[in-house]
Amino acid sequence: MARGDKDQATVVVGRIGRPHGVRGDVTVEVRTDEPDRRFDDGVVLHSDRSGVPTLTVESHRWHSGRLLVHLRGIDDRTAAEALRGALLSVSVDPDELPEDPEEYYDHQLVGLTAVDPSGAAIGEVIHVVHGGQDHLVVRLPSGREAAVPFVEALVPDVDLAAGRVVIDAPEGLLDLAGEPIE
């Protein structure tokens, strides 16, 4: 997630995959826990493609476990193929929370003070890495960075109001911190 203007934050919700059919539908690699909300008809999506800054969802449906989306003005397979790989995001109020109380937007986590279970500061969350397993990237006082798997066993508490996240790292995890993580 990236900060938009001061009144909005940007939340990544998906990446366009291959075209589906010949009428311009695209598959979407979903990156949100709220796909039916984020890809609802009429939603305006921001694209990382130059020349196509915004796209409007005309319709969406699920097919064999995949999200298919038809975007306004993308009416053939060639136009759909040109969008393949585009990262999609939406603007949200920075104070908005996901519907699931155990979920967080990246912009809410970045900047939190990372503390150990006793409350001692161990660093600052500077980035969230998504993949098969999400990781919090913590900048340690030494300037080195550590990627901590964002799982309840290692990150038992996130307190947005207090501006902190508890990291219960096993011995050695933070000692293994290496060069900056991209």
C-alpha angles and dihedrals in degrees: 000000000000132000113255119191116328093274097048141048125202120233121195109228105170153329124246113245131187124325118266115214126333102288098078101267114149133201114236126212096219117225099175136075088222104057097150090053097043095045097039117140111281096020113141113226125196116226129205089218117109110236091026105065095157136025127189121217109235095179142339137197141168119247122179091338094310127111112237118195131188112205123204110261095013098107107153141041094256093056090046092050090053089062095050111132095017114147113230127208140167132214117245136176106267090234094052115115127207115257091249110073090213093059130082137187116240093242089059092055100043109091096024116134111245113221134179120241091272091056098253113144114249101171146296131290105242103168144004118225118205126202136102086331123021117232134196111223109216124193107218124211088259089062092248121124130232126196109217117191107244096232128128093247091061099027104037097164137034113183109183093177091055092041095235144110123202115227116193096189120183115244111286099017095106092038088062092061110134139173122339113296119230 
